[in-house]
Coordinates of C-alpha atoms in Angstrom, one line a residue:
M19 CA 24.8 211.3 140.3
K20 CA 23.5 211.6 144.0
T21 CA 21.0 208.2 144.9
L22 CA 18.7 207.5 147.9
Y23 CA 18.2 203.7 148.6
I24 CA 15.2 202.8 150.8
H25 CA 14.5 198.9 151.4
A26 CA 11.1 199.1 151.5
D27 CA 7.9 196.4 152.0
Y28 CA 6.3 198.0 149.1
L29 CA 6.3 200.7 146.6
E30 CA 3.3 201.9 144.7
F31 CA 3.1 205.1 142.4
N32 CA 0.5 206.6 140.0
V33 CA 1.6 209.1 137.3
K34 CA -0.2 212.5 137.2
K35 CA 0.7 214.6 134.7
A36 CA 3.5 214.8 131.9
T37 CA 6.2 217.5 132.1
P38 CA 7.7 218.9 128.8
V39 CA 10.4 216.2 128.9
A40 CA 8.4 213.4 129.4
E41 CA 9.1 210.0 127.7
D42 CA 6.2 208.0 126.1
I43 CA 4.6 205.3 128.4
T44 CA 1.9 202.6 127.8
D45 CA -1.2 202.8 130.1
E46 CA 0.3 199.6 132.0
E47 CA 3.4 202.0 132.9
K48 CA 1.3 204.4 134.4
Q49 CA 1.0 203.0 137.9
G50 CA 2.7 199.8 140.0
R51 CA 3.1 198.2 142.9
F52 CA 6.2 196.1 144.1
E53 CA 6.8 194.4 147.1
E54 CA 10.0 193.5 149.0
V55 CA 11.8 195.8 147.1
L56 CA 14.9 198.1 146.9
V57 CA 14.0 201.6 146.0
A58 CA 16.6 203.4 144.1
F59 CA 16.0 207.3 144.2
I60 CA 18.4 208.8 141.3
S61 CA 19.2 212.2 140.5
V62 CA 21.6 212.0 137.3
E63 CA 23.8 215.5 137.5
K64 CA 25.4 217.6 134.9
R65 CA 28.8 216.4 135.8
D66 CA 27.7 213.2 135.0
E67 CA 27.5 214.3 131.4
D68 CA 31.3 214.0 130.8
N69 CA 31.0 210.3 130.9
P70 CA 27.4 209.0 131.4
D71 CA 28.1 205.2 130.6
A72 CA 31.1 204.9 133.3
V73 CA 28.3 206.5 135.9
A74 CA 25.8 204.5 134.8
K75 CA 28.1 201.2 135.0
A76 CA 29.1 202.4 138.6
A77 CA 25.3 203.1 139.6
A78 CA 24.5 199.7 138.7
K79 CA 27.1 197.7 140.6
D80 CA 26.3 199.6 143.5
I81 CA 22.3 199.2 143.6
K82 CA 23.2 195.5 142.7
E83 CA 25.5 194.9 145.6
T84 CA 23.1 196.8 148.0
A85 CA 20.1 195.1 146.9
E86 CA 22.1 191.8 147.8
T87 CA 23.3 193.1 151.1
V88 CA 19.9 193.8 152.1
G89 CA 18.1 190.9 150.8
A90 CA 15.8 192.7 148.2
E91 CA 13.8 190.5 145.9
R92 CA 13.4 193.0 143.3
I93 CA 14.7 196.5 142.2
V94 CA 12.8 199.8 141.4
L95 CA 14.8 202.8 139.8
Y96 CA 13.0 206.0 140.7
P97 CA 14.0 209.0 138.8
Y98 CA 13.9 211.7 141.4
A99 CA 15.2 215.5 140.9
H100 CA 15.2 216.6 144.2
L101 CA 18.6 215.2 145.5
S102 CA 20.7 217.6 143.4
S103 CA 20.4 221.3 142.5
S104 CA 22.7 220.7 139.3
L105 CA 20.7 218.4 137.0
S106 CA 21.9 216.8 133.7
S107 CA 19.9 217.4 130.4
P108 CA 16.9 215.3 130.2
S109 CA 18.3 213.4 127.1
V110 CA 20.9 212.5 129.4
G111 CA 18.9 211.6 132.5
K112 CA 16.6 209.2 130.3
D113 CA 19.9 207.5 128.7
V114 CA 21.6 207.0 132.1
M115 CA 18.1 205.5 133.6
R116 CA 17.6 203.0 130.9
K117 CA 21.5 202.1 130.9
I118 CA 21.3 201.5 134.7
E119 CA 18.2 199.3 134.1
E120 CA 20.0 197.2 131.3
L121 CA 22.9 196.6 133.2
V122 CA 21.3 195.7 136.5
G123 CA 19.1 193.1 134.7
G124 CA 16.8 190.6 136.6
D125 CA 13.8 191.5 138.4
V126 CA 14.4 195.6 137.8
H127 CA 11.6 197.9 137.3
R128 CA 12.1 201.8 135.9
V129 CA 9.5 204.2 137.0
P130 CA 8.7 206.6 134.0
F131 CA 10.9 209.6 133.3
G132 CA 9.7 213.2 133.3
W133 CA 6.1 212.7 135.0
Y134 CA 4.7 214.1 138.1
K135 CA 4.0 211.1 140.3
A136 CA 2.3 210.2 143.6
F137 CA 3.9 207.4 145.4
K138 CA 3.6 205.5 148.7
I139 CA 6.4 203.7 150.5
S140 CA 6.8 201.6 153.3
C141 CA 10.4 201.5 154.9
K142 CA 11.6 198.5 156.8
G143 CA 13.4 200.6 159.4
H144 CA 16.5 198.3 159.7
P145 CA 20.1 199.9 160.0
L146 CA 20.4 199.3 156.4
S147 CA 17.3 200.3 155.1
E148 CA 17.9 204.0 154.4
L149 CA 21.2 204.7 152.3
S150 CA 22.6 207.5 150.4
R151 CA 25.4 207.6 147.6
E152 CA 27.3 209.7 145.5
I153 CA 28.4 208.1 142.5
T154 CA 30.9 209.7 139.9
G155 CA 32.0 206.4 137.7
E156 CA 35.7 206.3 136.9
E157 CA 37.0 207.8 133.5
E158 CA 36.6 204.9 130.8
V159 CA 38.3 205.9 127.6
S160 CA 37.4 203.6 124.6
K161 CA 41.0 203.1 122.9
P162 CA 41.0 203.2 118.9
E163 CA 43.1 200.2 117.7
G164 CA 46.4 201.4 116.1
K165 CA 47.2 204.9 115.7
D166 CA 47.5 208.0 113.3
E167 CA 49.4 207.1 110.3
H168 CA 50.7 209.5 107.5
F169 CA 52.1 208.6 104.1
V170 CA 52.8 210.6 100.9
Y171 CA 50.9 209.4 98.2
T172 CA 52.9 210.0 95.0
L173 CA 51.6 210.5 91.4
D174 CA 52.5 206.9 90.3
G175 CA 50.7 205.2 93.2
K176 CA 53.5 204.9 95.6
M177 CA 52.9 205.2 99.6
I178 CA 56.2 207.0 101.0
N179 CA 57.0 207.6 104.7
P180 CA 57.3 211.3 105.4
E181 CA 60.4 211.2 106.7
D182 CA 61.6 209.7 103.3
F183 CA 59.9 212.4 100.9
K184 CA 62.2 215.3 99.8
D185 CA 60.2 216.3 96.9
G186 CA 56.9 218.7 96.3
T187 CA 56.6 222.2 96.8
E188 CA 57.9 224.3 99.7
C189 CA 54.0 224.5 100.8
F190 CA 54.1 220.8 100.8
Q191 CA 57.0 220.2 102.9
I192 CA 56.1 222.6 105.6
M193 CA 52.5 220.9 105.5
M194 CA 54.1 217.3 105.8
K195 CA 56.4 218.3 108.3
K196 CA 54.1 219.9 110.4
E197 CA 51.2 217.4 110.0
A198 CA 53.1 214.4 109.8
L199 CA 56.1 215.1 111.6
H200 CA 55.3 217.5 114.0
E201 CA 58.1 219.7 113.2
E202 CA 57.3 223.8 113.1
S203 CA 59.9 226.7 113.3
K204 CA 58.9 229.4 115.7
L205 CA 57.6 232.7 114.6
S206 CA 59.8 235.6 115.2
G207 CA 58.2 239.2 115.3
E208 CA 54.8 240.6 114.8
P209 CA 53.1 238.9 111.6
K210 CA 52.8 241.7 108.9
Y211 CA 49.0 241.0 107.9
L212 CA 48.1 242.4 111.3
R213 CA 49.3 246.1 110.2
L214 CA 46.7 245.3 107.2
C215 CA 44.1 244.2 109.8
K216 CA 44.7 247.4 111.9
K217 CA 44.5 249.2 108.4
F218 CA 41.1 248.0 107.5
G219 CA 39.7 248.1 111.0
I220 CA 39.8 244.5 111.9
Q221 CA 40.4 243.6 115.4
W222 CA 39.9 241.6 118.6
E223 CA 36.9 242.6 120.6
S224 CA 38.6 243.1 124.1
M225 CA 35.1 243.5 126.0
S226 CA 34.0 239.8 124.7
D227 CA 35.5 236.4 125.1
A228 CA 38.7 235.7 123.6
G229 CA 38.9 234.8 120.0
H230 CA 35.8 237.0 119.0
M231 CA 36.6 239.9 116.5
S232 CA 35.0 243.0 115.5
F233 CA 35.2 245.1 112.1
S234 CA 34.9 248.6 112.0
P235 CA 33.0 250.0 108.7
K236 CA 36.2 249.3 106.3
G237 CA 36.4 245.7 107.6
A238 CA 32.6 245.3 107.7
L239 CA 32.3 246.0 104.2
I240 CA 35.2 243.7 102.9
F241 CA 33.6 241.0 105.5
D242 CA 30.3 241.4 103.9
L243 CA 31.5 241.6 100.3
C244 CA 33.3 238.2 101.1
S245 CA 30.2 236.8 102.4
D246 CA 28.2 237.8 99.3
Y247 CA 30.8 236.2 97.2
S248 CA 30.7 233.1 99.0
W249 CA 27.2 232.7 98.2
Q250 CA 28.3 233.3 94.5
T251 CA 30.6 231.0 94.3
V252 CA 28.1 228.1 95.4
N253 CA 25.4 229.3 93.1
S254 CA 27.6 229.2 90.1
T255 CA 28.5 225.5 90.4
G256 CA 25.5 224.3 88.3
L257 CA 24.1 222.6 91.4
P258 CA 20.3 223.5 92.7
V259 CA 21.0 225.3 95.8
Y260 CA 18.6 226.3 98.9
T261 CA 19.8 229.2 101.0
V262 CA 18.5 229.0 104.4
K263 CA 18.9 230.8 107.7
G264 CA 18.7 229.6 111.1
T265 CA 19.4 229.9 115.0
N266 CA 22.8 229.2 116.3
M267 CA 21.8 227.6 119.6
F268 CA 20.5 224.0 119.6
N269 CA 19.0 222.1 122.4
L270 CA 21.1 218.9 124.0
D271 CA 18.1 217.3 124.8
E272 CA 17.5 216.5 121.5
G273 CA 19.2 213.1 120.6
P274 CA 20.8 214.0 117.3
V275 CA 22.2 217.5 118.6
A276 CA 23.8 215.4 121.6
E277 CA 25.1 212.7 119.4
H278 CA 26.5 215.2 116.9
A279 CA 28.0 217.3 119.9
K280 CA 29.8 214.6 121.5
L281 CA 32.3 214.7 118.3
F282 CA 33.8 217.9 119.3
G283 CA 34.5 217.2 123.1
D284 CA 35.4 220.2 124.9
R285 CA 35.6 222.5 121.8
L286 CA 31.9 223.3 122.7
Y287 CA 30.4 226.4 123.6
K288 CA 27.5 225.9 126.1
I289 CA 24.6 227.6 127.4
E290 CA 22.8 226.8 130.8
T291 CA 19.2 227.9 131.3
E292 CA 17.0 226.9 133.8
K293 CA 15.3 223.9 132.0
H294 CA 17.7 223.1 129.2
S295 CA 21.6 223.0 127.9
Y296 CA 22.3 224.2 124.7
V297 CA 25.1 224.4 122.5
L298 CA 26.5 227.0 120.0
R299 CA 26.8 225.4 116.8
Y300 CA 30.4 225.0 115.2
A301 CA 29.2 224.9 111.4
A302 CA 25.8 225.1 109.7
C303 CA 25.3 221.2 110.0
H304 CA 22.6 221.7 113.0
Q305 CA 20.5 223.8 111.2
Q306 CA 20.4 222.5 107.7
F307 CA 20.0 219.0 108.9
A308 CA 17.1 219.9 111.3
M309 CA 15.4 221.4 108.3
M310 CA 16.3 218.8 105.7
R311 CA 14.6 215.9 107.8
N312 CA 11.4 217.7 107.2
W313 CA 11.7 218.0 103.7
N314 CA 10.0 215.9 101.4
M315 CA 12.7 214.6 98.7
S316 CA 12.8 212.4 95.7
Y317 CA 15.5 211.0 93.9
K318 CA 14.5 213.6 91.2
N319 CA 15.4 216.1 93.4
L320 CA 19.0 215.0 94.1
P321 CA 21.7 216.1 94.0
F322 CA 20.9 219.6 95.5
G323 CA 22.7 222.1 97.9
A324 CA 21.7 223.9 101.4
F325 CA 23.8 226.9 102.1
E326 CA 24.1 229.4 104.9
V327 CA 26.8 231.7 105.9
A328 CA 26.7 230.3 109.5
D329 CA 28.3 232.1 112.7
S330 CA 29.8 229.1 114.5
Y331 CA 31.6 228.7 117.6
R332 CA 34.3 226.7 118.6
L333 CA 36.1 226.9 121.9
E334 CA 39.7 227.1 120.6
Q335 CA 42.6 227.7 123.5
S336 CA 42.8 231.2 124.2
G337 CA 46.6 231.1 123.7
E338 CA 46.4 229.5 120.1
T339 CA 43.9 232.2 118.8
M340 CA 44.8 234.2 115.5
L341 CA 43.2 237.2 114.1
C342 CA 41.1 236.1 111.0
F343 CA 42.6 232.6 111.1
R344 CA 41.8 230.8 114.4
T345 CA 38.9 232.4 116.0
R346 CA 36.3 231.2 118.6
R347 CA 33.8 232.9 116.6
M348 CA 33.7 232.2 113.0
N349 CA 31.3 232.4 109.9
M350 CA 31.4 229.4 107.8
P351 CA 30.0 229.4 104.3
D352 CA 28.9 225.9 104.5
L353 CA 27.5 224.1 101.6
H354 CA 26.1 220.6 102.0
V355 CA 25.6 218.5 99.0
V356 CA 22.8 216.0 99.3
C357 CA 23.6 212.9 96.8
N358 CA 21.7 209.7 95.9
G359 CA 24.7 207.1 96.5
M360 CA 28.4 207.4 96.5
D361 CA 28.8 207.6 92.8
A362 CA 27.1 210.9 92.6
A363 CA 28.8 212.0 96.0
E364 CA 32.3 211.3 94.6
E365 CA 31.2 213.2 91.2
W366 CA 30.1 216.3 93.1
F367 CA 33.4 215.9 95.4
E368 CA 35.5 216.2 92.3
K369 CA 33.6 219.4 90.8
L370 CA 33.9 221.1 94.1
D371 CA 37.6 220.3 94.4
E372 CA 38.0 222.0 91.4
R373 CA 35.7 224.9 92.1
I374 CA 38.2 225.4 95.5
Y375 CA 41.2 225.3 93.2
Q376 CA 39.8 227.8 90.8
E377 CA 39.1 230.1 93.6
A378 CA 42.6 230.2 95.0
E379 CA 44.1 230.7 91.4
K380 CA 41.9 233.7 91.4
L381 CA 44.0 235.1 94.1
G382 CA 47.3 234.0 92.7
R383 CA 47.4 231.1 95.2
D384 CA 48.1 227.3 95.1
Y385 CA 46.6 224.6 97.0
E386 CA 48.5 221.7 98.6
M387 CA 46.2 218.7 99.7
L388 CA 46.0 217.2 103.3
V389 CA 43.5 214.2 102.7
N390 CA 42.0 212.6 106.1
F391 CA 40.8 209.1 106.1
S392 CA 38.5 207.4 108.5
S393 CA 40.0 204.1 108.0
K394 CA 42.2 202.1 105.6
D395 CA 38.9 200.5 104.2
A396 CA 37.9 204.4 103.4
F397 CA 40.9 204.8 101.4
E398 CA 40.5 201.7 99.3
Q399 CA 37.0 202.9 98.7
H400 CA 38.1 206.5 97.5
K401 CA 41.5 205.6 96.2
G402 CA 40.5 206.3 92.6
L403 CA 38.7 209.5 93.2
I404 CA 41.9 210.9 95.2
S405 CA 44.2 209.4 92.4
N406 CA 42.1 211.6 89.8
L407 CA 42.5 214.9 91.7
M408 CA 46.0 214.2 92.1
K409 CA 46.4 214.0 88.5
K410 CA 44.4 216.7 87.6
H411 CA 46.4 219.0 89.7
N412 CA 49.7 217.0 89.1
K413 CA 50.7 217.1 92.7
P414 CA 51.3 214.4 95.5
A415 CA 48.9 214.3 98.4
L416 CA 49.6 213.7 102.1
L417 CA 47.4 211.0 103.5
H418 CA 46.2 210.9 107.3
F419 CA 44.7 207.8 108.3
Y420 CA 42.7 208.3 111.6
P421 CA 43.0 205.3 114.2
E422 CA 40.7 202.2 113.3
G423 CA 37.8 201.1 115.7
I424 CA 36.2 204.6 115.9
N425 CA 32.7 205.0 114.3
Y426 CA 33.4 208.1 112.6
Y427 CA 30.4 209.9 110.6
W428 CA 32.7 210.4 107.4
T429 CA 35.0 208.5 105.3
V430 CA 37.1 211.2 103.7
N431 CA 37.9 214.8 104.0
I432 CA 40.5 217.2 102.2
E433 CA 42.1 220.1 103.9
Y434 CA 43.7 222.5 101.4
H435 CA 46.6 224.6 102.3
I436 CA 48.1 227.8 101.4
L437 CA 51.6 228.8 102.2
D438 CA 51.4 231.8 104.1
D439 CA 54.0 235.2 104.4
M440 CA 55.1 233.4 107.8
K441 CA 56.3 230.2 106.1
R442 CA 53.3 228.4 107.9
A443 CA 51.0 225.8 105.9
R444 CA 47.4 227.4 106.5
E445 CA 44.2 225.5 105.9
I446 CA 41.5 227.5 104.1
G447 CA 39.1 225.3 102.0
T448 CA 37.4 222.0 102.6
V449 CA 35.4 219.2 101.4
Q450 CA 34.3 215.9 103.0
I451 CA 32.0 212.8 102.5
D452 CA 29.6 212.3 105.4
I453 CA 27.8 209.0 105.8
G454 CA 26.3 209.4 109.3
N455 CA 24.4 212.3 109.7
A456 CA 21.5 211.5 107.4
H457 CA 20.8 208.5 109.8
R458 CA 21.6 210.6 112.7
F459 CA 19.2 213.2 111.8
G460 CA 16.4 211.3 110.0
I461 CA 17.0 212.6 106.7
R462 CA 15.6 210.4 104.1
Y463 CA 14.4 210.6 100.1
V464 CA 12.3 208.4 98.0
D465 CA 14.3 206.2 95.3
E466 CA 13.1 205.2 91.9
K467 CA 11.3 202.3 93.6
G468 CA 9.5 204.2 96.0
K469 CA 11.7 203.1 98.8
E470 CA 13.2 205.4 101.5
E471 CA 16.7 205.9 101.4
Y472 CA 19.3 207.8 103.6
P473 CA 21.5 210.1 101.1
I474 CA 25.1 210.9 101.3
I475 CA 25.9 214.4 102.3
L476 CA 29.2 216.4 101.2
H477 CA 30.5 219.5 103.7
C478 CA 32.1 221.9 101.7
A479 CA 33.4 225.3 102.3
V480 CA 34.9 226.5 98.7
I481 CA 36.5 229.5 100.1
G482 CA 37.0 228.5 103.7
T483 CA 35.6 230.4 106.5
I484 CA 34.9 234.5 105.7
E485 CA 37.6 235.3 108.1
R486 CA 40.2 232.8 106.7
Y487 CA 39.3 234.2 103.3
I488 CA 39.8 237.7 104.7
Y489 CA 43.3 236.3 105.9
T490 CA 44.3 235.0 102.5
L491 CA 43.4 238.4 100.6
L492 CA 45.7 240.2 103.2
D493 CA 48.4 237.6 103.2
T494 CA 48.4 238.0 99.3
A495 CA 49.1 241.5 99.7
V496 CA 51.9 241.0 102.3
Q497 CA 53.5 238.7 99.7
M498 CA 53.0 241.3 97.2
E499 CA 54.8 243.9 98.9
A500 CA 57.4 241.1 99.8
S501 CA 58.1 240.7 96.1
G502 CA 58.8 244.5 95.7
K503 CA 55.3 245.4 94.2
V504 CA 52.6 247.5 95.9
G505 CA 50.5 245.8 98.2
C506 CA 46.8 246.0 97.0
L507 CA 43.5 244.2 97.2
P508 CA 41.5 243.3 94.3
V509 CA 39.1 246.0 93.4
W510 CA 35.9 244.2 94.0
V511 CA 36.5 244.0 97.6
N512 CA 38.6 247.2 98.3
P513 CA 36.2 249.4 100.5
E514 CA 37.3 252.7 98.3
Q515 CA 37.4 252.1 95.0
V516 CA 38.1 255.5 93.8
R517 CA 38.8 258.5 95.9
L518 CA 38.7 262.2 94.4
L519 CA 40.9 264.6 96.0
T520 CA 39.8 268.5 95.8
V521 CA 42.8 271.1 95.8
S522 CA 40.1 273.7 97.3
D523 CA 37.0 274.6 97.7
V524 CA 36.1 275.8 94.3
H525 CA 36.7 272.4 92.9
Q526 CA 34.1 270.8 95.6
K527 CA 31.3 271.2 93.1
R528 CA 32.9 269.7 90.0
A529 CA 34.4 266.7 92.4
N530 CA 30.7 266.1 93.6
E531 CA 29.5 266.0 90.0
L532 CA 31.9 263.3 89.2
A533 CA 31.6 261.4 92.5
D534 CA 27.7 261.0 91.4
T535 CA 28.4 260.0 87.9
I536 CA 30.9 257.1 89.4
Q537 CA 28.4 256.3 92.3
S538 CA 25.5 255.8 89.9
N539 CA 27.6 253.0 87.9
S540 CA 27.9 250.9 91.2
V541 CA 31.5 252.1 91.9
R542 CA 32.4 253.0 95.6
V543 CA 33.7 256.5 95.4
S544 CA 34.7 259.1 98.1
V545 CA 35.7 262.6 98.0
D546 CA 38.4 264.3 100.0
D547 CA 37.1 267.6 100.9
R548 CA 39.1 268.2 103.9
S549 CA 41.1 271.5 104.3
I550 CA 44.4 269.9 104.2
T551 CA 47.1 270.0 101.7
V552 CA 46.8 268.1 98.2
G553 CA 49.9 266.3 99.0
K554 CA 48.7 265.2 102.4
K555 CA 45.6 263.8 100.6
V556 CA 47.6 262.1 98.3
R557 CA 49.2 260.5 101.0
Q558 CA 46.3 259.4 102.9
A559 CA 44.8 257.9 100.0
K560 CA 47.8 255.8 99.1
Q561 CA 47.7 254.9 103.0
D562 CA 44.0 254.2 102.6
W563 CA 45.1 251.6 99.6
C564 CA 42.6 253.3 97.4
S565 CA 42.5 251.4 94.1
Y566 CA 42.3 254.6 91.9
V567 CA 42.7 258.3 92.9
I568 CA 42.2 261.4 91.1
V569 CA 43.3 265.0 92.0
I570 CA 40.5 267.7 91.0
G571 CA 42.2 271.1 90.4
D572 CA 41.6 274.0 87.9
N573 CA 42.7 271.8 84.8
E574 CA 40.2 269.3 86.1
L575 CA 37.3 271.6 86.0
E576 CA 36.5 271.6 82.2
S577 CA 38.5 268.5 81.1
D578 CA 37.2 265.0 80.4
S579 CA 40.5 263.4 80.7
F580 CA 42.3 262.9 83.9
D581 CA 45.7 261.7 85.4
V582 CA 44.3 258.5 87.6
Y583 CA 46.6 256.9 90.0
V584 CA 46.5 253.2 89.6
R585 CA 47.3 251.5 92.8
S586 CA 47.9 248.1 91.2
E587 CA 50.4 249.7 88.7
D588 CA 52.0 252.4 90.9
K589 CA 51.4 254.9 88.4
N590 CA 49.2 257.2 86.7
V591 CA 47.0 256.4 83.6
K592 CA 45.4 259.2 81.5
M593 CA 41.6 257.9 81.1
T594 CA 38.2 259.5 81.3
I595 CA 35.4 259.0 83.6
P596 CA 33.6 256.6 81.2
E597 CA 36.8 254.8 80.7
L598 CA 37.4 254.4 84.4
I599 CA 33.9 253.1 85.1
E600 CA 34.4 250.3 82.5
R601 CA 37.7 249.4 83.9
I602 CA 36.3 249.0 87.3
K603 CA 33.2 247.2 86.0
G604 CA 35.6 244.9 84.1
E605 CA 37.7 244.1 87.0
C606 CA 34.6 243.6 89.3
A607 CA 32.9 241.1 86.8
N608 CA 30.9 238.4 88.3
K609 CA 31.5 239.8 91.6
P610 CA 29.2 241.5 94.1
F611 CA 28.8 245.2 95.1
R612 CA 27.9 247.0 98.1
P613 CA 28.1 250.8 98.6
L614 CA 30.3 252.7 101.3
Y615 CA 29.7 251.8 104.6
M616 CA 30.7 255.3 105.7
P617 CA 30.0 258.9 104.4
R618 CA 31.5 259.6 100.9
D619 CA 32.7 263.0 102.1
L620 CA 36.0 262.4 104.4
S621 CA 35.3 265.8 106.0
R622 CA 31.9 264.2 107.6
R623 CA 33.9 261.0 108.8
V624 CA 35.1 260.1 112.3
D625 CA 38.7 259.1 113.2
F626 CA 38.9 255.6 113.7
V627 CA 41.6 255.3 116.4
D628 CA 42.1 251.5 115.2
Q629 CA 43.1 252.4 111.9
A630 CA 46.6 252.9 110.5

């Protein structure tokens, strides 16, 4: 903050025109005259945003001391943008000016913020009548009461210190040691899933910031299918769902945005323009809540969900980024469930928990629960809910109690962890009860008595981020290989479901006819029509992890029965094309479909250097 103090005989001002960031004022506040006054011209700066309360406190102290020193009878606070070239956002500037006014107290007056003004001032001209200051404010950290605590909550209702708990699955033990005891073994060697990332064209983008990914056609197809599937999962819960889309950049001058942004500290991506500061969203919350505040909602409409696959940004430490798992840009399939009261919130919390577990089970995976509470009171409030979930899954839970004394916007959230090939507990799905953001954003509904109420909002990512769901798919395939099986992707998400291999050019027509039939039944099919040996084509198809492979030679020109290589079984199976189509349709039932993202004929494809 930069200030200019003038001890004056008088100050007169008149407002002329409002700027876009002008505060609302009354007619009386549009002009004023103050005599025997210390006028403090103030520029609130960008750096003050890190600790505005401390800066306001330091400024108020200095202004009062200066007024006493020069013998001023009253104080006027004058927002003045011309003392600095690095101004704070208008919202912070207004808040700091108001805070200084409150802290100075007594005969203090504040000139309106955000208005063009004409003014006259008569400086007294003594040695201390013109003073300048640069005020930083000392860091003031509000320390929460107590500290983080962890306990294992058993099925019989006991609370056990993590150091003393020796039961549970391997995943639970590893999760507990990492989260509660801060013990984690070092990794050795390159993670095996990275080989599959390379195979499917999933990589870091070297020409972007650290932690940003790019996807070649196969990876892009996998990504979009997983995104489509995330939409299907939330729309099959029985909940009315409103799908929305919005921007990824929000103005920090908006109070709710600024307040919510403070919760994420230095993990934010910020964009500065000439007039405003913006934050890149770190979930779909901003956009969905900004929309919901303008929706006319009745208790009859609740509960309902709002959904978006939101590109989200979190400034993770560059040394901690991990392809597909910990990224700076992620895509969050964010479902928010708007509930009329805590009973409804807990009911849907339990339903979403069930769906989260079901999605893991479909991949042959299992979850362990890390349950976070904002306070001990929150645990008592939701104790019955968590006990029910534990009994349903027949598992203990690791409880994490956040320090008391912090005004959290949520009460409970669960992080669902799998155990990956590297023996790491990885968080995938999440669900949370939010009691604060409806108030912050002004989201209301009308209850049975016609009274406006604030809803409770659930946050849920059923399958985790799209990137983390892909990570789970790839890690599952790696663990298949580790168990002695052939690694494969689920057929619905495999970029190439069927590949036909021609022995020579004379078999091309037959291969194309079969490919047309397969393709017309919403099955992704490619044709390897290149002038290379059949042996090389077979090896390439297996390296590409095609779900089904058929060689088209002389015997297949007239026959309707084919030897089909089935990757999931690692053997040939005799079947007709209609039987193959029906088999694939069964494997892909209730799953999304998209066509190939590259030419069907391999002879027309470019060579991707990022593929194995």
